[in-house]
Coordinates of C-alpha atoms in Angstrom, one line a residue:
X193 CA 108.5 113.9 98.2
X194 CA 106.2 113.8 95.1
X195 CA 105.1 117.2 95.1
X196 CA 106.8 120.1 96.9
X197 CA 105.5 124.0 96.6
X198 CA 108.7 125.2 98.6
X199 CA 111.4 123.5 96.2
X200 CA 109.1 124.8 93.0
X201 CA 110.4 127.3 90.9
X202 CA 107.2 128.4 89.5
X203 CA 104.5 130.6 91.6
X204 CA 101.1 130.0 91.4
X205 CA 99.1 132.2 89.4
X206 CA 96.6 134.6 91.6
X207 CA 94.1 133.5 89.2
X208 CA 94.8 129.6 89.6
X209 CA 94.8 130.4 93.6
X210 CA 91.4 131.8 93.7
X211 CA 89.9 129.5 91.9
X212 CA 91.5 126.6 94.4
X213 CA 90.2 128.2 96.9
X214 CA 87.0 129.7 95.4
X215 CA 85.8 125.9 95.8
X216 CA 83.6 124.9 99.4
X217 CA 84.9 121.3 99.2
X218 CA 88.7 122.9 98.7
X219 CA 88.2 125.1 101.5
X220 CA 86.4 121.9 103.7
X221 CA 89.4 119.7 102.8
X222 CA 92.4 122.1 104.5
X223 CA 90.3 122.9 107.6
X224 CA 90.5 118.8 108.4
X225 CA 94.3 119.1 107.5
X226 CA 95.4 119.6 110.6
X227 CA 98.4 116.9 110.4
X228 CA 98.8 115.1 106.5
X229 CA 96.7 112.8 105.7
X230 CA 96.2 110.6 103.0
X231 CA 93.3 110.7 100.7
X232 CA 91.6 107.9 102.6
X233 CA 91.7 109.6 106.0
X234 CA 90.3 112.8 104.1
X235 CA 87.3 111.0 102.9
X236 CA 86.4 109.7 106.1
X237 CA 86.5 113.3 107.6
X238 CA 85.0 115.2 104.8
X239 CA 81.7 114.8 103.6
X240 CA 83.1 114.9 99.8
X241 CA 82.6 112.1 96.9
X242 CA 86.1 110.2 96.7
X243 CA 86.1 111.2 93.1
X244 CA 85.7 114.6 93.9
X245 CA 88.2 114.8 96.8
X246 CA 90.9 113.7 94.0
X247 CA 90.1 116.5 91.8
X248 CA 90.2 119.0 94.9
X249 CA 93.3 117.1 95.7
X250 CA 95.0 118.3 92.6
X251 CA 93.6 121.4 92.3
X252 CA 95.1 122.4 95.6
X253 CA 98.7 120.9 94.9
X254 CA 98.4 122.4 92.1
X255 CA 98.5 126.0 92.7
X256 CA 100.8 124.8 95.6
X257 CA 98.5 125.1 98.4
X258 CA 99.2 121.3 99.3
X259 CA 102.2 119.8 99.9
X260 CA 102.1 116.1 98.5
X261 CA 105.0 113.1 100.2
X262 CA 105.1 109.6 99.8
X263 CA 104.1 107.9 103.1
X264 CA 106.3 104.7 102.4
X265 CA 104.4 101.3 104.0
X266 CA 105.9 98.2 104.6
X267 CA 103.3 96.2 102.7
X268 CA 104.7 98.1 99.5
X269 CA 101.4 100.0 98.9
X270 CA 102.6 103.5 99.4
X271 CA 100.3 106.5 99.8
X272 CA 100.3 110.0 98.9
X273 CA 99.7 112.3 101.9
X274 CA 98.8 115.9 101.7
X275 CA 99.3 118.8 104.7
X276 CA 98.8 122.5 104.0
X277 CA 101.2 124.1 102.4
X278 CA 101.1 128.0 103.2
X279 CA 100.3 129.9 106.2
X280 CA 99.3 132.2 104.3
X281 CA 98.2 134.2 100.8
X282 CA 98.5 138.0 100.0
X283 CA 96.8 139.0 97.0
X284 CA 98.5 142.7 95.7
X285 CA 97.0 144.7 93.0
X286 CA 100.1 145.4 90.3
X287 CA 101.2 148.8 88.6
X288 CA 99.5 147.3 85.6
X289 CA 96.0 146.5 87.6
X290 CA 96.9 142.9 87.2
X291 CA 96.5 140.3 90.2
X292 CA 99.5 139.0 91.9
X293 CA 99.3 136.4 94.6
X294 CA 102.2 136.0 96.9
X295 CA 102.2 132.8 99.4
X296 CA 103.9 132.5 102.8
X297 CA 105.2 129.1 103.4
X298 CA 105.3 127.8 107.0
X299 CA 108.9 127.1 108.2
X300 CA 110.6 124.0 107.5
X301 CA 111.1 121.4 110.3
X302 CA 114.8 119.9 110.1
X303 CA 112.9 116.9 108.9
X304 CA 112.2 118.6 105.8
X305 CA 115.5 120.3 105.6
X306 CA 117.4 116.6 105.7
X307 CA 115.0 115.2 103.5
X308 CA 115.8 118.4 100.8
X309 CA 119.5 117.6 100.9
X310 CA 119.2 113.9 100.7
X311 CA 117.3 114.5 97.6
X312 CA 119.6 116.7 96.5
X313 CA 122.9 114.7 97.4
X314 CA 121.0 111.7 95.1
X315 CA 120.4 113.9 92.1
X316 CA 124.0 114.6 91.8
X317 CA 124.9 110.8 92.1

């Protein structure tokens, strides 16, 4: 995995997830991520600029609305493929009138789970 919001330490600021999602061509991109896709399959779907799907692209993962994998190919020209990453967002008003934003992930398939500890059994090697 390249980029995983549910093995991250650090939450998303409310601030950095409304402004992901305060964008129309953010929003467009995770209503066609109905299975991961790689930026390539998104631009055929959306009607967004390559250049600007990118930026979308990183905004989202970002404040860990995307989750970002490697799709490895046998030709050696590996892909980055993004699926949504929450199911979804609470924003709460704090004691200090401050905005918190608090993300529900979806559950993870044991896939995921035995891709985790592999990763994990490799960092302590």
């Amino acid at each position: 995995m390249v980029r995983d919001p549910l093995t991250s330490d650090a939450a998303p600021s409310a601030e950095d997830v409304c402004a992901a999602l305060d964008d129309p061509d953010s929003r467009e991109i995770i209503r066609h991520l109905d299975e991961p896709m790689t930026a390539a399959e998104l631009n055929a779907r959306c009607d967004i600029p390559q250049s600007t799907l990118y930026r979308k692209l990183e905004s989202l993962t970002e404040a860990t609305l995307l989750e970002e994998s490697t799709e490895i190919r046998r030709d050696g020209h590996h892909a980055s493929k993004y699926g949504v990453a929450f199911s979804e967002i609470t924003l709460a008003l704090e004691d200090d009138n401050t905005l918190s934003a608090r993300i529900e992930r979806p559950p993870r398939t044991a896939d995921e789970r035995l891709a985790d500890l592999w990763s994990e059994v490799r960092e302590e090697l």
